Amino acid sequence: MSGGLSIAGFSFGRFSAVLIKEFIQMRRDRVTFAMMIGLPIIQLLLFGFAINADPRHLPTLVEMADDGPLTRAILAGMQNSGYFDFQGPVGGIAAGEAVLRRGDANFVIVIPQNFERDVIRGRRPSVLISADASDPSATGGAVAALAGIVQVAINETLQGPLQSLAGTAPPFSVDVHREYNPEGKTSTNIVPGLLAIILSMTMVMITAVAIVKETERGTMEMLIATPVRPLEVMLGKILPYVFVGYVQTTVFLIAAGIVFRVPFEGSPWAFFLGFNLFIVVNLALGFLISTAARSQMQAMQLSFFTILPSILLSGFMFPFAGMPAWAQFLGTGVPATHFLRIVRKVMLKGAGVGDVTGELGALGVILVVISVIAMLRYRQTLD
Amino acid sequence: MTAPAVIAITGLTKTFGDKRVVDDFDITVPKGAIYGFLGPNGSGKTTTIRMLCGLLTPDAGQGTCLGFDILREPDKIKEQVGYMTQKFSLYEDLSIRENLDFVARMYRLNRRKQRVDAALNDLGLADRQKQLAGTLSGGWKQRLALAACLLHEPKLLLLDEPTAGVDPKARRDFWDEIRRLSAAGVTVLVSTHYMDEAVQCDFIAYIAYGKRLIDGPSATIPEQVGLVTWRVEGPDLAALEQRLKQEPGVEQVARFGAVLHISGTDKQALDATVARLQAEGTHRWTLQVAGLEEAFIYLMAGARDNFARDTPQGAAA
């Protein structure tokens, strides 16, 4: 009677009146309008350039208790790898630890006394490398690269009569292929993921706020005192933001291609299907939030509550496969998880519609669940 | 009542949490009447109006509004009701014209442009139609809101404290318009705090704590209240006024220009006091029939703010 959505009596005229009104209000609200268009660009530029999971030029200090061609070759190799940036010498292990603790350097390298002599005598001395592993992602790449660098240095230095010593290293090399991202650029991975995050943020928040604003300003009372049907209000208020999502995605794709040179390998259709579905899911989520929130502030807070899982559990920040089973289970319920996969598959791996049916299906299920709850909660009255 | 009832509802009840905001409320409004809702803040006036136009679902009660069942056919009622909210509820970030146009579309009106043009001309806002509604003054907002809820030519107008914060001239113009509509057969139900508005109504219901305490044609209200009123003329009324307030039987002293109206419900006690003061011979005393003014002042004075609820019973019961 008063709740729920009914198709009966749907008036296209009333629906388009709500639609026109929303567009006029959107145009007049400069701040929101700027946020819708400006926010994606700023976030893309900021995060695309700032976030780097494989950082280089990490400050490094060295304590050289020995000096010889091998030592210098190792240090030169480390410098040349781009991971290490030698800042200068450090006096002793205790001083090195203090530097690490203060965070002035990420690495302290100690070449022990008589290092060269011990290598030649076959005593296998150790080069001590202390890494600040409090942020594993900062130092992980450098540490992983280290073994190879030292090996190369040894092979190049120990020539002639000493060549047999070089053979003590394992007689194989690790050959890593970086698929889909040959240069190992983080931006190639981050930028497609950012689309999922930007759309989640703006779409959910703007929709939730747009509807709660009517309640807060008292205009909802006038609106529902007219014969308008809930479905007309819901569609009329949601569609303008679908348009906003299109604008955001277009801006995003242009920036991703021009600024970050992220490839677009796959089917535009797969992308189009995925992103339409994702936008609608987010708008439905925003609508659901608006049925629970009593003020614009509450709507914002509830929106943020949905954004954190999108960032942390979707595979945007951390590899999905690396999460524990229960977290993966939660992550599966997050729409951004599936859209993220679609975008990465399509843009980087060249996927077509057939490759993303699983993700599309998952988004469809989430959409149905959210919409049903939203419809049950929406009231045509002020109760 | 000879005309058919536009609103005929019995047992209307609404509870928010453990608070019974509207309690077993009966109301009958004949066609073309101006029916006034009086009562303090929080007495249930707004809630009752919202239930009448389908914005709130009653917990109990039955009846019809414009011939439609209030529980089963709220959509049909909405088509023919014009509801003017207490707070300005048009879009402040839309222009005057855009607001009227939006409302016209909501009611799917034909000849939309002509109707909106006509409304703008009637308002005298034709040359300011592009101005944002939020920039209008209180009086203009109120006129715009009235114009918006008259666009679809409703048969029933529900006005919730329509003139709060509006200057006296605008309020008088507003009531001229209401009178005109009423004469044209539109039924008007209006809630108000103001005595000068209450006297404009054909029927009055006085509400406190969600209960209807007094109800009837305006002319019968003083009788229902049961006031006895004496009129006093003479020198130094201010001193007399102070003195009278302490005397037994005097429940209300109201000043009208150069005269005082002294009222009470206990005729014996009041007459005794008046007889004693009359003997002093300083003032001229006349017994008169209590008017609507005295009755309303009495009702409004007896009713404290209903949000601060400390006694379960109505104040003026």
XYZ file of C-alpha atoms in Angstrom:
700
model
C 0.000 0.000 0.000
C 2.452 2.638 1.124
C 5.749 0.852 0.796
C 7.505 -0.882 -2.021
C 7.594 -0.146 -5.691
C 4.756 -0.768 -8.052
C 4.867 -0.672 -11.801
C 1.152 0.133 -11.962
C 0.392 3.761 -12.669
C 3.942 4.575 -13.765
C 3.915 7.928 -15.494
C 6.657 8.781 -17.914
C 5.767 12.460 -17.518
C 6.349 12.464 -13.778
C 9.506 10.408 -14.168
C 10.942 12.861 -16.681
C 9.923 15.784 -14.455
C 12.033 14.327 -11.631
C 14.826 13.695 -14.114
C 14.798 17.269 -15.438
C 14.681 18.667 -11.932
C 17.714 16.589 -10.915
C 19.702 17.807 -13.886
C 18.852 21.438 -13.146
C 19.836 21.014 -9.520
C 23.020 19.205 -10.485
C 23.967 22.031 -12.823
C 23.346 24.666 -10.152
C 25.280 22.836 -7.451
C 28.737 23.822 -8.637
C 30.618 22.131 -5.813
C 29.060 18.738 -6.403
C 29.471 19.129 -10.124
C 33.144 19.967 -9.741
C 33.537 17.032 -7.392
C 31.995 14.650 -9.885
C 34.335 15.636 -12.667
C 37.363 16.924 -10.766
C 37.596 14.185 -8.187
C 38.301 11.347 -10.638
C 40.988 13.350 -12.414
C 42.720 14.383 -9.212
C 42.559 10.904 -7.759
C 43.814 9.367 -10.939
C 46.772 11.720 -11.197
C 47.512 11.546 -7.503
C 47.311 7.822 -6.991
C 48.472 6.877 -10.444
C 51.733 8.666 -9.853
C 52.047 8.388 -6.092
C 51.320 4.749 -5.388
C 54.266 2.558 -6.242
C 54.425 -0.996 -4.964
C 57.949 -1.449 -6.318
C 59.706 1.643 -5.088
C 63.244 2.479 -6.138
C 65.940 4.898 -5.009
C 65.672 3.810 -1.419
C 68.203 5.528 0.852
C 71.020 3.142 1.793
C 74.054 3.459 4.025
C 77.183 1.350 3.770
C 79.791 0.316 6.267
C 82.836 -0.776 4.287
C 85.292 -2.623 6.450
C 87.019 -3.887 3.357
C 87.652 -2.366 -0.011
C 88.513 -4.185 -3.178
C 87.340 -4.838 -6.739
C 84.655 -7.347 -5.678
C 83.194 -5.061 -3.004
C 83.117 -2.168 -5.388
C 81.508 -4.315 -8.070
C 78.746 -5.401 -5.684
C 78.030 -1.830 -4.593
C 78.125 -0.556 -8.164
C 75.697 -3.292 -9.192
C 73.327 -2.333 -6.392
C 73.524 1.334 -7.315
C 72.911 0.525 -10.955
C 69.828 -1.580 -10.181
C 68.070 1.649 -9.248
C 66.727 0.194 -6.009
C 69.500 1.510 -3.789
C 70.621 5.069 -3.387
C 73.867 5.253 -1.450
C 73.777 8.138 0.965
C 77.176 7.634 2.528
C 79.146 5.585 5.027
C 77.966 4.558 8.472
C 80.248 3.850 11.447
C 79.555 0.406 12.830
C 76.547 -1.864 13.335
C 75.115 0.073 16.292
C 75.143 3.327 14.327
C 73.501 1.527 11.409
C 70.683 0.246 13.620
C 70.059 3.726 14.932
C 69.787 5.065 11.401
C 67.263 2.384 10.485
C 65.228 3.056 13.597
C 65.099 6.753 12.847
C 63.983 5.903 9.329
C 66.762 7.929 7.711
C 67.656 4.943 5.572
C 65.833 1.815 4.436
C 68.998 -0.278 4.155
C 72.299 -0.567 5.948
C 74.902 -2.723 4.210
C 77.901 -4.048 6.104
C 80.878 -5.444 4.195
C 82.865 -7.384 6.840
C 86.613 -7.140 7.372
C 88.766 -9.246 5.053
C 85.726 -9.862 2.820
C 87.714 -10.103 -0.422
C 90.380 -12.344 1.109
C 87.785 -14.685 2.596
C 85.969 -14.952 -0.761
C 89.188 -15.927 -2.492
C 89.968 -18.453 0.233
C 86.559 -19.949 -0.274
C 85.278 -19.173 3.268
C 81.952 -17.817 1.948
C 81.783 -14.653 4.078
C 78.447 -12.896 4.562
C 77.477 -9.458 3.455
C 75.050 -8.224 6.100
C 72.159 -6.246 4.732
C 69.780 -4.818 7.321
C 66.515 -3.805 5.759
C 63.720 -1.802 7.346
C 60.978 -4.337 6.814
C 58.332 -2.430 8.796
C 56.877 -1.686 5.387
C 57.459 -4.910 3.463
C 56.149 -3.494 0.242
C 58.755 -0.726 0.381
C 61.764 -3.014 0.708
C 60.474 -6.312 -0.682
C 61.328 -5.597 -4.285
C 64.837 -4.435 -3.469
C 65.553 -7.449 -1.278
C 64.319 -9.786 -3.980
C 66.565 -8.125 -6.538
C 69.604 -8.299 -4.299
C 70.588 -11.953 -4.822
C 70.768 -11.490 -8.554
C 72.783 -8.297 -8.269
C 75.423 -9.888 -6.035
C 75.661 -12.914 -8.314
C 76.251 -10.741 -11.366
C 78.914 -8.769 -9.526
C 80.717 -11.927 -8.497
C 80.611 -13.395 -11.996
C 81.940 -10.237 -13.553
C 84.714 -9.673 -11.032
C 86.079 -13.127 -10.467
C 87.666 -13.702 -13.831
C 90.749 -15.665 -14.835
C 92.297 -17.879 -12.153
C 89.569 -17.014 -9.662
C 86.732 -18.044 -11.981
C 86.323 -21.397 -10.290
C 85.178 -19.604 -7.129
C 82.291 -18.046 -8.920
C 81.046 -21.508 -9.652
C 80.166 -21.985 -5.963
C 76.916 -20.104 -6.574
C 73.878 -22.180 -7.575
C 74.302 -23.201 -11.213
C 70.929 -21.790 -12.190
C 69.314 -18.427 -12.444
C 65.773 -17.323 -11.585
C 64.123 -15.908 -14.597
C 61.010 -13.820 -13.785
C 58.653 -12.871 -16.515
C 56.368 -9.982 -15.692
C 53.291 -10.816 -17.694
C 50.799 -8.086 -18.780
C 53.051 -5.476 -17.249
C 56.537 -6.106 -18.627
C 58.056 -3.030 -17.089
C 56.627 -3.854 -13.686
C 54.974 -0.435 -13.579
C 52.605 -0.160 -10.652
C 50.476 2.395 -12.471
C 49.457 -0.212 -15.040
C 47.917 -2.211 -12.198
C 46.715 0.688 -10.059
C 45.046 2.809 -12.724
C 42.400 0.309 -13.909
C 41.689 -0.508 -10.270
C 41.238 3.161 -9.508
C 38.251 3.316 -11.841
C 36.464 0.823 -9.598
C 37.303 2.849 -6.501
C 36.435 6.254 -7.986
C 33.098 5.027 -9.308
C 32.255 3.330 -5.986
C 33.041 6.466 -4.060
C 31.295 9.089 -6.133
C 28.320 7.050 -7.269
C 27.343 5.679 -3.856
C 27.911 8.942 -2.057
C 26.254 11.278 -4.536
C 23.145 9.134 -4.858
C 22.776 8.654 -1.133
C 23.202 12.360 -0.469
C 20.917 13.430 -3.327
C 17.987 11.529 -1.868
C 18.615 12.300 1.799
C 18.888 15.980 0.829
C 15.182 15.920 -0.070
C 14.288 14.561 3.341
C 16.592 16.948 5.141
C 15.397 20.074 3.329
C 11.747 19.097 3.746
C 11.094 18.894 0.005
C 10.405 15.158 0.299
C 7.216 16.044 2.163
C 5.978 18.090 -0.785
C 7.180 15.511 -3.276
C 5.379 12.531 -1.760
C 2.260 14.589 -1.118
C 1.893 14.655 -4.915
C 0.687 11.544 -6.749
C 4.285 10.660 -7.712
C 5.127 6.939 -7.490
C 8.264 5.641 -5.729
C 9.604 4.050 -8.900
C 9.352 7.385 -10.718
C 11.319 9.082 -7.962
C 13.893 6.300 -7.801
C 14.551 6.154 -11.540
C 14.364 9.903 -11.991
C 16.933 10.458 -9.296
C 19.259 7.618 -10.307
C 19.497 8.152 -14.061
C 21.244 11.542 -13.947
C 24.007 9.907 -11.956
C 24.365 7.125 -14.493
C 25.157 9.961 -16.868
C 27.717 11.280 -14.392
C 29.271 7.820 -14.232
C 29.616 7.869 -18.027
C 31.368 11.217 -17.925
C 33.691 10.040 -15.178
C 34.572 6.870 -17.043
C 35.242 8.725 -20.272
C 37.503 11.205 -18.508
C 39.200 8.308 -16.805
C 39.805 6.295 -19.966
C 41.288 9.294 -21.761
C 43.584 10.117 -18.836
C 44.604 6.482 -18.394
C 45.523 6.183 -22.047
C 47.294 9.512 -22.496
C 48.940 10.124 -19.140
C 49.699 6.602 -17.955
C 49.782 4.785 -21.273
C 47.680 1.996 -19.833
C 46.788 -0.284 -22.710
C 43.237 -1.230 -23.633
C 43.667 -4.696 -25.090
C 40.258 -6.335 -24.768
C 36.698 -6.007 -25.923
C 35.033 -2.606 -25.465
C 31.730 -4.454 -25.193
C 32.884 -6.441 -22.194
C 34.027 -3.205 -20.587
C 30.783 -1.406 -21.459
C 28.601 -4.178 -20.040
C 30.672 -4.434 -16.894
C 30.793 -0.767 -16.137
C 27.093 -0.167 -16.766
C 26.227 -2.972 -14.419
C 28.695 -1.692 -11.854
C 27.300 1.854 -11.997
C 23.764 0.615 -11.458
C 24.880 -1.577 -8.535
C 26.525 1.445 -6.906
C 23.495 3.653 -7.462
C 21.248 1.014 -5.944
C 23.607 0.837 -2.983
C 23.455 4.632 -2.637
C 19.662 4.461 -2.759
C 19.691 1.771 -0.067
C 21.895 3.937 2.146
C 19.546 6.858 1.639
C 16.665 4.802 3.020
C 18.612 4.295 6.250
C 20.251 7.709 6.692
C 18.380 10.596 8.291
C 20.805 13.349 7.355
C 23.327 14.087 4.647
C 26.070 13.613 7.214
C 24.844 10.117 8.050
C 24.614 9.304 4.367
C 28.240 10.345 3.918
C 29.371 8.255 6.855
C 27.482 5.194 5.680
C 28.938 5.669 2.193
C 32.446 5.691 3.610
C 31.596 2.492 5.417
C 31.080 0.836 2.025
C 34.155 2.413 0.453
C 36.746 0.884 2.780
C 35.872 -2.717 1.873
C 35.985 -1.664 -1.775
C 39.555 -0.511 -1.305
C 40.842 -3.150 1.096
C 38.980 -6.334 0.215
C 38.487 -6.004 -3.517
C 42.044 -6.778 -4.528
C 42.744 -3.133 -5.256
C 45.268 -2.688 -2.454
C 46.246 -6.275 -1.733
C 46.220 -9.337 -3.968
C 42.856 -11.074 -3.587
C 44.392 -14.565 -3.664
C 46.630 -13.639 -0.749
C 43.743 -12.954 1.633
C 42.464 -15.585 4.112
C 39.385 -17.543 3.041
C 36.943 -15.575 5.205
C 38.240 -12.282 3.827
C 37.910 -13.600 0.293
C 34.346 -14.588 1.159
C 33.594 -11.040 2.327
C 35.423 -9.631 -0.661
C 33.224 -11.642 -3.018
C 30.220 -9.673 -1.755
C 31.887 -6.365 -2.615
C 30.843 -5.140 -6.095
C 34.212 -3.495 -6.692
C 35.946 -6.902 -6.510
C 34.185 -8.096 -9.634
C 34.404 -4.859 -11.540
C 38.111 -4.622 -10.750
C 38.635 -8.034 -12.304
C 36.623 -7.095 -15.356
C 38.617 -3.911 -15.890
C 41.997 -5.580 -15.405
C 41.051 -8.541 -17.552
C 39.690 -6.383 -20.342
C 42.242 -3.581 -20.320
C 45.397 -5.549 -19.600
C 44.727 -9.135 -20.617
C 42.617 -8.540 -23.683
C 39.535 -10.350 -22.389
C 36.251 -10.489 -24.281
C 32.671 -10.742 -23.001
C 32.999 -14.513 -22.698
C 35.924 -14.174 -20.301
C 34.053 -12.020 -17.816
C 30.657 -13.755 -17.609
C 31.455 -14.939 -14.087
C 32.083 -11.411 -12.870
C 29.061 -10.037 -14.722
C 26.920 -12.724 -13.120
C 28.249 -11.910 -9.668
C 27.482 -8.204 -10.173
C 23.988 -9.166 -11.329
C 23.349 -11.177 -8.165
C 24.602 -8.338 -5.951
C 22.379 -5.876 -7.848
C 19.278 -8.000 -7.322
C 19.977 -8.414 -3.599
C 20.621 -4.713 -3.018
C 17.621 -3.607 -5.093
C 15.240 -5.938 -3.291
C 16.371 -4.683 0.116
C 16.172 -1.058 -1.086
C 12.652 -1.533 -2.446
C 11.473 -3.174 0.748
C 12.916 -0.332 2.804
C 11.700 2.555 0.648
C 8.570 4.165 1.997
C 6.198 6.414 0.185
C 5.255 7.907 3.520
C 7.100 9.783 6.222
C 6.716 6.920 8.773
C -24.676 19.803 8.380
C -26.442 19.750 5.093
C -23.479 19.548 2.702
C -21.862 16.145 2.263
C -18.760 15.653 4.422
C -15.446 15.977 2.602
C -13.580 14.438 5.493
C -15.322 11.867 7.667
C -12.929 9.962 9.854
C -13.236 8.204 13.193
C -10.782 6.723 15.627
C -7.647 8.117 13.958
C -4.611 7.094 16.013
C -0.869 7.407 15.508
C 1.886 6.330 17.857
C 5.567 7.211 17.573
C 7.529 4.934 19.883
C 5.591 4.952 23.162
C 4.077 8.354 22.501
C 0.498 8.517 21.321
C 0.656 11.616 19.170
C -2.877 11.372 17.832
C -5.322 9.574 20.059
C -8.678 8.291 18.849
C -9.420 11.372 16.802
C -12.762 11.941 15.077
C -13.224 14.627 12.473
C -16.004 15.627 10.100
C -15.555 18.502 7.686
C -18.418 19.653 5.429
C -17.780 20.742 1.876
C -16.650 24.313 1.382
C -15.969 24.887 5.064
C -12.890 26.458 6.607
C -11.995 24.166 9.440
C -9.443 25.368 11.945
C -7.101 23.202 13.996
C -6.001 24.922 17.142
C -3.604 23.642 19.704
C -0.175 24.055 21.211
C 3.044 22.755 19.656
C 3.284 18.997 19.602
C -0.444 18.513 20.115
C -0.737 16.376 16.973
C -1.994 18.900 14.427
C 0.730 18.227 11.847
C 0.541 14.465 12.337
C -3.222 14.516 11.788
C -2.872 16.556 8.593
C -0.131 14.235 7.328
C -2.362 11.221 7.883
C -5.212 12.914 6.030
C -3.111 13.360 2.894
C -1.450 9.957 2.992
C 2.024 11.012 4.151
C 1.712 8.953 7.295
C -0.019 5.636 7.729
C -2.480 5.702 10.644
C -2.090 2.968 13.259
C -5.849 2.874 13.643
C -8.863 4.674 12.349
C -11.145 4.590 9.401
C -13.088 6.849 7.158
C -13.007 8.746 3.939
C -11.394 11.841 2.571
C -13.035 13.227 -0.612
C -14.939 9.962 -0.767
C -11.807 7.788 -0.862
C -10.782 5.395 1.860
C -7.897 6.928 3.804
C -6.189 3.569 4.309
C -6.646 1.942 0.910
C -6.722 4.835 -1.563
C -4.132 7.404 -0.532
C -3.014 7.799 -4.169
C -6.493 8.912 -5.245
C -6.713 11.321 -2.344
C -3.356 12.855 -3.266
C -4.631 13.705 -6.753
C -7.239 16.083 -5.330
C -5.579 17.460 -2.240
C -3.375 20.517 -2.049
C -1.034 20.273 0.915
C 0.944 23.238 2.096
C 3.658 22.253 4.518
C 4.610 24.134 7.640
C 8.157 24.638 6.355
C 8.758 25.905 2.819
C 9.100 22.682 0.869
C 9.584 23.745 -2.718
C 13.052 23.532 -4.214
C 15.125 26.522 -3.185
C 17.637 25.853 -5.947
C 14.967 25.867 -8.666
C 13.527 29.075 -10.055
C 9.959 30.146 -9.348
C 8.847 28.990 -12.768
C 10.753 25.701 -12.592
C 9.090 24.913 -9.262
C 5.589 25.548 -10.578
C 6.387 23.625 -13.727
C 7.655 20.684 -11.681
C 4.518 20.585 -9.553
C 2.345 20.835 -12.659
C 4.132 17.842 -14.145
C 3.682 15.871 -10.914
C -0.088 16.232 -11.325
C 0.142 15.590 -15.076
C -1.784 18.759 -15.820
C -2.855 19.614 -19.322
C -2.182 23.117 -20.706
C 0.798 23.213 -18.385
C 2.383 26.332 -19.802
C -0.847 28.355 -19.647
C -1.551 27.237 -16.106
C 1.945 28.120 -14.928
C 1.757 31.461 -16.752
C -1.605 32.175 -15.155
C -0.287 31.268 -11.714
C 2.734 33.531 -12.208
C 0.495 36.400 -13.271
C -1.868 35.906 -10.329
C 1.117 35.953 -8.031
C 2.534 39.032 -9.693
C 5.808 37.193 -10.140
C 5.762 36.935 -13.929
C 8.733 39.273 -14.303
C 10.694 37.455 -11.584
C 9.943 33.947 -12.754
C 13.617 33.128 -13.285
C 14.575 34.058 -9.755
C 15.562 31.135 -7.488
C 12.835 30.301 -4.993
C 15.370 30.266 -2.163
C 15.998 33.993 -2.615
C 12.374 34.986 -1.973
C 11.281 36.569 1.308
C 9.094 34.654 3.747
C 5.863 36.221 2.530
C 6.609 35.538 -1.122
C 7.658 31.970 -0.381
C 4.325 31.440 1.323
C 2.412 32.875 -1.650
C 4.420 30.735 -4.040
C 3.761 27.638 -1.952
C 0.024 28.369 -1.968
C 0.072 28.938 -5.724
C 1.930 25.640 -6.182
C -0.620 23.635 -4.233
C -3.517 25.322 -6.057
C -2.141 24.571 -9.538
C -4.062 21.332 -9.879
C -7.257 22.917 -8.564
C -7.628 20.681 -5.515
C -10.977 20.109 -3.846
C -9.400 20.024 -0.427
C -6.660 22.297 0.899
C -4.621 21.180 3.875
C -2.658 24.095 5.313
C -0.238 23.418 8.136
C 0.465 26.678 9.958
C 0.564 28.485 6.635
C 1.272 31.969 7.920
C 4.002 31.305 10.451
C 6.628 34.031 10.059
C 4.603 36.092 7.617
C 3.851 39.792 8.151
C 0.266 40.877 9.037
C -0.496 42.405 5.637
C 0.556 39.267 3.777
C -1.404 37.219 6.279
C -4.544 39.249 5.606
C -4.107 38.876 1.840
C -3.590 35.181 2.344
C -6.851 34.844 4.241
C -8.741 36.848 1.628
C -7.582 34.224 -0.860
C -8.644 31.379 1.442
C -12.066 32.961 1.907
C -12.418 33.295 -1.857
C -11.505 29.646 -2.385
C -13.911 28.548 0.300
C -16.694 30.507 -1.377
C -15.834 28.701 -4.608
C -16.448 25.371 -2.894
C -12.943 24.360 -1.869
C -12.782 22.808 1.553
C -9.963 24.155 3.709
C -8.440 22.581 6.772
C -5.950 24.861 8.446
C -3.858 24.546 11.567
C -2.844 27.702 13.352
C -1.533 29.324 16.497
C -2.969 32.717 15.739
C -6.191 33.950 17.229
C -6.884 36.331 14.368
C -6.738 33.361 12.013
C -8.871 31.193 14.232
C -11.713 33.713 14.112
C -11.750 33.358 10.315
C -12.695 29.698 10.533
C -16.205 28.333 10.224
C -15.430 25.366 12.428
C -12.862 24.942 15.154
C -11.279 21.878 16.680
C -9.097 22.436 19.684
C -6.470 19.752 20.172
C -4.099 19.008 23.020
C -2.046 15.878 23.622
C -3.450 14.305 20.469
C -7.014 14.507 21.767
C -9.778 16.649 20.420
C -11.027 18.645 23.394
C -13.446 21.051 21.739
C -15.045 20.845 18.327
C -17.843 22.682 16.629
C -18.976 25.704 14.626
C -17.004 28.771 15.674
C -20.060 30.493 17.146
C -20.567 27.724 19.676
C -16.961 27.685 20.909
C -17.336 30.310 23.701
C -20.335 28.415 24.990
C -18.420 25.141 24.894
C -15.561 26.726 26.768
C -18.100 28.030 29.251
C -16.600 31.440 29.952
C -18.278 34.269 31.810
C -16.913 37.656 30.798
C -17.125 41.074 32.395
C -16.146 44.234 30.647
C -14.475 46.989 32.684
C -13.880 50.626 31.755
C -12.272 53.361 33.803
C -9.015 54.957 34.914
C -5.656 53.267 35.554
C -6.434 49.901 34.002
C -2.873 48.623 34.389
C -3.066 48.697 38.183
C -6.514 47.128 38.090
C -5.232 44.411 35.782
C -2.475 43.476 38.241
C -4.899 43.456 41.115
C -7.526 41.398 39.297
C -5.101 38.607 38.527
C -4.886 37.838 42.263
C -8.641 37.752 42.819
C -10.652 34.520 43.193
C -12.611 33.407 40.129
C -10.557 35.505 37.703
C -8.874 33.192 35.243
C -8.079 35.599 32.502
C -7.647 39.318 32.083
C -7.343 40.502 28.493
C -6.942 44.075 27.448
C -8.706 45.395 24.358
C -7.731 49.024 23.911
C -9.259 51.050 26.732
C -11.234 48.172 28.227
C -10.446 44.996 30.111
C -12.240 41.701 29.595
C -12.249 39.635 32.744
C -13.224 36.027 32.290
C -13.575 32.855 34.313
C -15.385 29.565 34.170
C -16.654 29.677 37.758
C -19.519 32.135 37.437
C -20.305 32.329 41.181
C -16.728 33.092 42.236
C -16.252 35.623 39.446
C -19.538 37.391 40.091
C -18.704 37.632 43.802
C -15.333 39.220 43.031
C -16.871 41.638 40.541
C -19.622 42.616 43.004
C -16.976 43.420 45.611
C -14.921 45.572 43.209
C -18.006 47.201 41.723
C -18.856 48.465 45.229
C -15.644 50.514 45.167
C -17.246 52.570 42.374
C -14.060 53.451 40.546
C -14.818 51.583 37.315
C -17.797 50.779 35.141
C -18.606 47.032 34.928
C -20.812 45.314 32.354
C -21.585 41.639 32.033
C -21.288 40.525 28.412
C -21.470 37.428 26.300
C -18.021 35.829 25.970
C -16.739 36.153 22.427
C -14.462 33.999 20.309
C -11.480 36.141 21.258
C -11.815 35.462 24.957
C -12.411 31.793 24.298
C -9.263 31.459 22.186
C -7.098 33.405 24.569
C -8.394 31.164 27.304
C -7.694 28.005 25.321
C -4.232 29.017 24.165
C -3.210 30.233 27.622
C -4.291 27.008 29.255
C -2.252 24.916 26.891
C 1.441 24.631 27.560
C 3.859 23.216 25.044
C 2.857 19.605 24.564
C 6.417 18.417 24.003
C 7.078 18.986 27.684
C 4.570 16.418 28.710
C 4.182 15.963 32.425
C 0.509 15.283 32.972
C -1.381 12.613 31.072
C -4.534 14.713 30.736
C -5.258 17.676 28.525
C -4.839 21.130 29.968
C -8.201 22.591 29.141
C -10.265 19.441 29.652
